[in-house]
A tleap script that builds the chain and sets N, CA, C and O, in Angstrom:
source leaprc.protein.ff14SB
mol = sequence {
  NMET LYS SER ILE VAL LYS ASN VAL THR TRP
  ASP ILE ALA LEU GLN SER HIE LYS CYS LYS
  ARG ASN VAL LYS HIE ILE ILE ALA LYS GLY
  ASP ARG ARG LEU LYS ILE LYS GLU GLY ARG
  SER GLU SER HIE TYR CYS MET GLN CYS ALA
  GLU THR ILE LEU LYS SER GLY LEU LEU LYS
  ILE ASN GLY LEU ILE ASP ASP CILE
}
set mol.1.N position { 192.933 110.811 49.574 }
set mol.1.CA position { 191.608 110.946 48.991 }
set mol.1.C position { 190.587 111.169 50.112 }
set mol.1.O position { 190.613 110.472 51.126 }
set mol.2.N position { 189.707 112.121 49.928 }
set mol.2.CA position { 188.666 112.413 50.921 }
set mol.2.C position { 187.548 111.380 50.863 }
set mol.2.O position { 187.242 110.836 49.802 }
set mol.3.N position { 186.949 111.120 52.010 }
set mol.3.CA position { 185.839 110.185 52.088 }
set mol.3.C position { 184.769 110.742 53.028 }
set mol.3.O position { 185.082 111.353 54.050 }
set mol.4.N position { 183.510 110.522 52.669 }
set mol.4.CA position { 182.425 110.951 53.564 }
set mol.4.C position { 182.108 109.863 54.593 }
set mol.4.O position { 181.390 110.107 55.563 }
set mol.5.N position { 182.641 108.680 54.377 }
set mol.5.CA position { 182.442 107.584 55.321 }
set mol.5.C position { 183.637 107.565 56.268 }
set mol.5.O position { 184.719 107.094 55.917 }
set mol.6.N position { 183.423 108.081 57.462 }
set mol.6.CA position { 184.489 108.192 58.444 }
set mol.6.C position { 184.072 107.517 59.742 }
set mol.6.O position { 182.905 107.536 60.131 }
set mol.7.N position { 185.033 106.936 60.382 }
set mol.7.CA position { 184.827 106.386 61.726 }
set mol.7.C position { 183.674 105.392 61.822 }
set mol.7.O position { 182.941 105.374 62.810 }
set mol.8.N position { 183.520 104.569 60.791 }
set mol.8.CA position { 182.515 103.509 60.802 }
set mol.8.C position { 183.258 102.195 60.607 }
set mol.8.O position { 183.905 101.988 59.580 }
set mol.9.N position { 183.166 101.301 61.602 }
set mol.9.CA position { 183.879 100.035 61.540 }
set mol.9.C position { 183.048 98.930 62.181 }
set mol.9.O position { 182.034 99.178 62.834 }
set mol.10.N position { 183.513 97.706 61.972 }
set mol.10.CA position { 182.969 96.549 62.674 }
set mol.10.C position { 183.885 96.242 63.838 }
set mol.10.O position { 185.098 96.425 63.739 }
set mol.11.N position { 183.322 95.779 64.936 }
set mol.11.CA position { 184.140 95.256 66.020 }
set mol.11.C position { 183.362 94.181 66.768 }
set mol.11.O position { 182.235 93.844 66.405 }
set mol.12.N position { 183.968 93.658 67.796 }
set mol.12.CA position { 183.373 92.576 68.588 }
set mol.12.C position { 183.054 93.110 69.983 }
set mol.12.O position { 183.891 93.748 70.621 }
set mol.13.N position { 181.839 92.843 70.445 }
set mol.13.CA position { 181.420 93.291 71.781 }
set mol.13.C position { 182.209 92.548 72.853 }
set mol.13.O position { 182.304 91.320 72.835 }
set mol.14.N position { 182.765 93.303 73.776 }
set mol.14.CA position { 183.528 92.703 74.877 }
set mol.14.C position { 182.630 92.328 76.047 }
set mol.14.O position { 183.017 91.559 76.926 }
set mol.15.N position { 181.412 92.890 76.041 }
set mol.15.CA position { 180.421 92.545 77.066 }
set mol.15.C position { 179.028 92.705 76.461 }
set mol.15.O position { 178.868 93.360 75.431 }
set mol.16.N position { 178.051 92.124 77.083 }
set mol.16.CA position { 176.679 92.204 76.614 }
set mol.16.C position { 176.110 93.595 76.897 }
set mol.16.O position { 176.327 94.155 77.971 }
set mol.17.N position { 175.382 94.145 75.925 }
set mol.17.CA position { 174.749 95.452 76.116 }
set mol.17.C position { 173.628 95.648 75.101 }
set mol.17.O position { 173.423 94.812 74.221 }
set mol.18.N position { 172.911 96.752 75.230 }
set mol.18.CA position { 171.796 97.053 74.338 }
set mol.18.C position { 172.268 97.820 73.114 }
set mol.18.O position { 173.247 98.565 73.167 }
set mol.19.N position { 171.557 97.624 72.014 }
set mol.19.CA position { 171.813 98.349 70.772 }
set mol.19.C position { 171.419 99.811 70.966 }
set mol.19.O position { 170.414 100.105 71.613 }
set mol.20.N position { 172.196 100.710 70.414 }
set mol.20.CA position { 171.935 102.148 70.549 }
set mol.20.C position { 170.646 102.567 69.824 }
set mol.20.O position { 169.964 103.491 70.267 }
set mol.21.N position { 170.314 101.899 68.723 }
set mol.21.CA position { 169.141 102.275 67.923 }
set mol.21.C position { 167.849 101.675 68.483 }
set mol.21.O position { 166.793 102.306 68.424 }
set mol.22.N position { 167.933 100.458 69.025 }
set mol.22.CA position { 166.745 99.779 69.534 }
set mol.22.C position { 167.131 99.032 70.811 }
set mol.22.O position { 167.803 98.003 70.753 }
set mol.23.N position { 166.710 99.548 71.949 }
set mol.23.CA position { 167.107 98.972 73.242 }
set mol.23.C position { 166.557 97.560 73.460 }
set mol.23.O position { 166.998 96.863 74.374 }
set mol.24.N position { 165.610 97.137 72.640 }
set mol.24.CA position { 165.093 95.768 72.735 }
set mol.24.C position { 166.067 94.772 72.120 }
set mol.24.O position { 165.979 93.573 72.385 }
set mol.25.N position { 166.996 95.261 71.299 }
set mol.25.CA position { 167.997 94.400 70.674 }
set mol.25.C position { 169.214 94.309 71.587 }
set mol.25.O position { 169.809 95.323 71.952 }
set mol.26.N position { 169.570 93.097 71.945 }
set mol.26.CA position { 170.708 92.862 72.821 }
set mol.26.C position { 171.904 92.404 71.981 }
set mol.26.O position { 171.785 91.518 71.134 }
set mol.27.N position { 173.043 93.019 72.231 }
set mol.27.CA position { 174.298 92.599 71.611 }
set mol.27.C position { 175.024 91.772 72.672 }
set mol.27.O position { 175.426 92.292 73.713 }
set mol.28.N position { 175.184 90.498 72.396 }
set mol.28.CA position { 175.823 89.593 73.365 }
set mol.28.C position { 177.343 89.708 73.283 }
set mol.28.O position { 177.895 90.106 72.257 }
set mol.29.N position { 177.995 89.360 74.362 }
set mol.29.CA position { 179.457 89.328 74.390 }
set mol.29.C position { 179.942 88.428 73.250 }
set mol.29.O position { 179.474 87.300 73.098 }
set mol.30.N position { 180.878 88.936 72.456 }
set mol.30.CA position { 181.427 88.176 71.334 }
set mol.30.C position { 180.718 88.409 70.017 }
set mol.30.O position { 181.208 87.985 68.971 }
set mol.31.N position { 179.553 89.087 70.044 }
set mol.31.CA position { 178.823 89.391 68.811 }
set mol.31.C position { 179.538 90.472 68.004 }
set mol.31.O position { 180.160 91.375 68.563 }
set mol.32.N position { 179.439 90.364 66.706 }
set mol.32.CA position { 179.929 91.414 65.813 }
set mol.32.C position { 178.926 92.561 65.870 }
set mol.32.O position { 177.719 92.334 65.947 }
set mol.33.N position { 179.434 93.799 65.833 }
set mol.33.CA position { 178.552 94.965 65.906 }
set mol.33.C position { 179.130 96.096 65.067 }
set mol.33.O position { 180.326 96.115 64.775 }
set mol.34.N position { 178.277 97.034 64.684 }
set mol.34.CA position { 178.696 98.218 63.942 }
set mol.34.C position { 179.066 99.296 64.947 }
set mol.34.O position { 178.303 99.588 65.867 }
set mol.35.N position { 180.247 99.887 64.764 }
set mol.35.CA position { 180.704 100.948 65.663 }
set mol.35.C position { 180.810 102.237 64.850 }
set mol.35.O position { 181.489 102.285 63.825 }
set mol.36.N position { 180.130 103.273 65.322 }
set mol.36.CA position { 180.194 104.590 64.682 }
set mol.36.C position { 180.708 105.572 65.718 }
set mol.36.O position { 180.095 105.778 66.765 }
set mol.37.N position { 181.844 106.173 65.404 }
set mol.37.CA position { 182.454 107.138 66.311 }
set mol.37.C position { 182.057 108.542 65.870 }
set mol.37.O position { 182.251 108.928 64.717 }
set mol.38.N position { 181.499 109.292 66.808 }
set mol.38.CA position { 181.083 110.673 66.563 }
set mol.38.C position { 181.743 111.536 67.625 }
set mol.38.O position { 181.366 111.505 68.796 }
set mol.39.N position { 182.732 112.306 67.197 }
set mol.39.CA position { 183.479 113.098 68.170 }
set mol.39.C position { 184.228 112.171 69.100 }
set mol.39.O position { 184.989 111.313 68.653 }
set mol.40.N position { 184.012 112.344 70.402 }
set mol.40.CA position { 184.684 111.496 71.388 }
set mol.40.C position { 183.867 110.280 71.799 }
set mol.40.O position { 184.366 109.408 72.510 }
set mol.41.N position { 182.619 110.218 71.358 }
set mol.41.CA position { 181.761 109.109 71.766 }
set mol.41.C position { 181.630 108.073 70.650 }
set mol.41.O position { 181.818 108.371 69.470 }
set mol.42.N position { 181.304 106.858 71.059 }
set mol.42.CA position { 181.082 105.760 70.131 }
set mol.42.C position { 179.686 105.198 70.363 }
set mol.42.O position { 179.233 105.071 71.500 }
set mol.43.N position { 179.015 104.865 69.267 }
set mol.43.CA position { 177.715 104.211 69.346 }
set mol.43.C position { 177.855 102.837 68.726 }
set mol.43.O position { 178.562 102.662 67.733 }
set mol.44.N position { 177.174 101.852 69.318 }
set mol.44.CA position { 177.264 100.478 68.855 }
set mol.44.C position { 175.875 99.978 68.473 }
set mol.44.O position { 174.888 100.241 69.161 }
set mol.45.N position { 175.823 99.245 67.350 }
set mol.45.CA position { 174.551 98.795 66.806 }
set mol.45.C position { 174.603 97.303 66.501 }
set mol.45.O position { 175.627 96.784 66.058 }
set mol.46.N position { 173.484 96.620 66.745 }
set mol.46.CA position { 173.374 95.199 66.432 }
set mol.46.C position { 173.381 95.019 64.910 }
set mol.46.O position { 173.240 95.989 64.165 }
set mol.47.N position { 173.544 93.797 64.466 }
set mol.47.CA position { 173.626 93.521 63.036 }
set mol.47.C position { 172.336 93.898 62.304 }
set mol.47.O position { 172.391 94.388 61.176 }
set mol.48.N position { 171.195 93.679 62.921 }
set mol.48.CA position { 169.915 94.006 62.287 }
set mol.48.C position { 169.803 95.516 62.054 }
set mol.48.O position { 169.438 95.953 60.962 }
set mol.49.N position { 170.112 96.297 63.067 }
set mol.49.CA position { 170.054 97.754 62.931 }
set mol.49.C position { 171.169 98.261 62.028 }
set mol.49.O position { 170.977 99.226 61.289 }
set mol.50.N position { 172.334 97.620 62.080 }
set mol.50.CA position { 173.459 98.017 61.229 }
set mol.50.C position { 173.065 97.921 59.760 }
set mol.50.O position { 173.385 98.808 58.968 }
set mol.51.N position { 172.373 96.850 59.400 }
set mol.51.CA position { 171.943 96.688 58.006 }
set mol.51.C position { 171.021 97.829 57.591 }
set mol.51.O position { 171.172 98.377 56.499 }
set mol.52.N position { 170.077 98.191 58.440 }
set mol.52.CA position { 169.153 99.280 58.150 }
set mol.52.C position { 169.899 100.603 58.013 }
set mol.52.O position { 169.638 101.370 57.086 }
set mol.53.N position { 170.821 100.871 58.923 }
set mol.53.CA position { 171.597 102.113 58.899 }
set mol.53.C position { 172.438 102.197 57.632 }
set mol.53.O position { 172.456 103.233 56.966 }
set mol.54.N position { 173.137 101.110 57.293 }
set mol.54.CA position { 174.001 101.110 56.117 }
set mol.54.C position { 173.206 101.228 54.817 }
set mol.54.O position { 173.620 101.940 53.901 }
set mol.55.N position { 172.072 100.539 54.731 }
set mol.55.CA position { 171.232 100.637 53.525 }
set mol.55.C position { 170.682 102.049 53.364 }
set mol.55.O position { 170.617 102.564 52.248 }
set mol.56.N position { 170.287 102.680 54.469 }
set mol.56.CA position { 169.779 104.051 54.419 }
set mol.56.C position { 170.864 105.001 53.928 }
set mol.56.O position { 170.603 105.869 53.095 }
set mol.57.N position { 172.069 104.839 54.438 }
set mol.57.CA position { 173.190 105.670 54.007 }
set mol.57.C position { 173.510 105.467 52.545 }
set mol.57.O position { 173.816 106.419 51.827 }
set mol.58.N position { 173.440 104.224 52.105 }
set mol.58.CA position { 173.708 103.915 50.702 }
set mol.58.C position { 172.675 104.574 49.783 }
set mol.58.O position { 173.023 105.084 48.718 }
set mol.59.N position { 171.421 104.563 50.192 }
set mol.59.CA position { 170.379 105.225 49.400 }
set mol.59.C position { 170.648 106.722 49.276 }
set mol.59.O position { 170.469 107.300 48.204 }
set mol.60.N position { 171.073 107.346 50.362 }
set mol.60.CA position { 171.385 108.772 50.337 }
set mol.60.C position { 172.566 109.055 49.415 }
set mol.60.O position { 172.539 110.002 48.628 }
set mol.61.N position { 173.600 108.226 49.520 }
set mol.61.CA position { 174.784 108.409 48.673 }
set mol.61.C position { 174.425 108.202 47.199 }
set mol.61.O position { 174.838 108.984 46.343 }
set mol.62.N position { 173.662 107.156 46.905 }
set mol.62.CA position { 173.250 106.912 45.530 }
set mol.62.C position { 172.398 108.061 44.992 }
set mol.62.O position { 172.504 108.409 43.816 }
set mol.63.N position { 171.562 108.649 45.834 }
set mol.63.CA position { 170.758 109.806 45.429 }
set mol.63.C position { 171.638 110.991 45.063 }
set mol.63.O position { 171.368 111.699 44.092 }
set mol.64.N position { 172.687 111.204 45.839 }
set mol.64.CA position { 173.626 112.289 45.537 }
set mol.64.C position { 174.368 112.035 44.237 }
set mol.64.O position { 174.590 112.956 43.451 }
set mol.65.N position { 174.755 110.775 44.010 }
set mol.65.CA position { 175.443 110.424 42.768 }
set mol.65.C position { 174.518 110.625 41.573 }
set mol.65.O position { 174.944 111.118 40.529 }
set mol.66.N position { 173.251 110.242 41.730 }
set mol.66.CA position { 172.274 110.433 40.640 }
set mol.66.C position { 172.094 111.893 40.265 }
set mol.66.O position { 171.769 112.210 39.120 }
set mol.67.N position { 172.305 112.791 41.238 }
set mol.67.CA position { 172.135 114.229 40.997 }
set mol.67.C position { 173.312 114.856 40.260 }
set mol.67.O position { 173.242 116.013 39.844 }
set mol.68.N position { 174.396 114.095 40.098 }
set mol.68.CA position { 175.585 114.659 39.417 }
set mol.68.C position { 175.286 114.872 37.947 }
set mol.68.O position { 176.149 115.336 37.202 }
savepdb mol mol.pdb
quit
């Protein structure tokens, strides 16, 4: 079955680093984070930004479903 949601998973940060969406947000070692793989690169997002990203995607998907 085909899916439009590809290469989006949760994982655990192995070291402390900044969130890709907001550099003021720090992802600490051991924190859960959203991982989105695009081509050969991966982007990592803190939980706060992950919620915003996922809700935005859900709104877009629901809009497409409403248009059916």
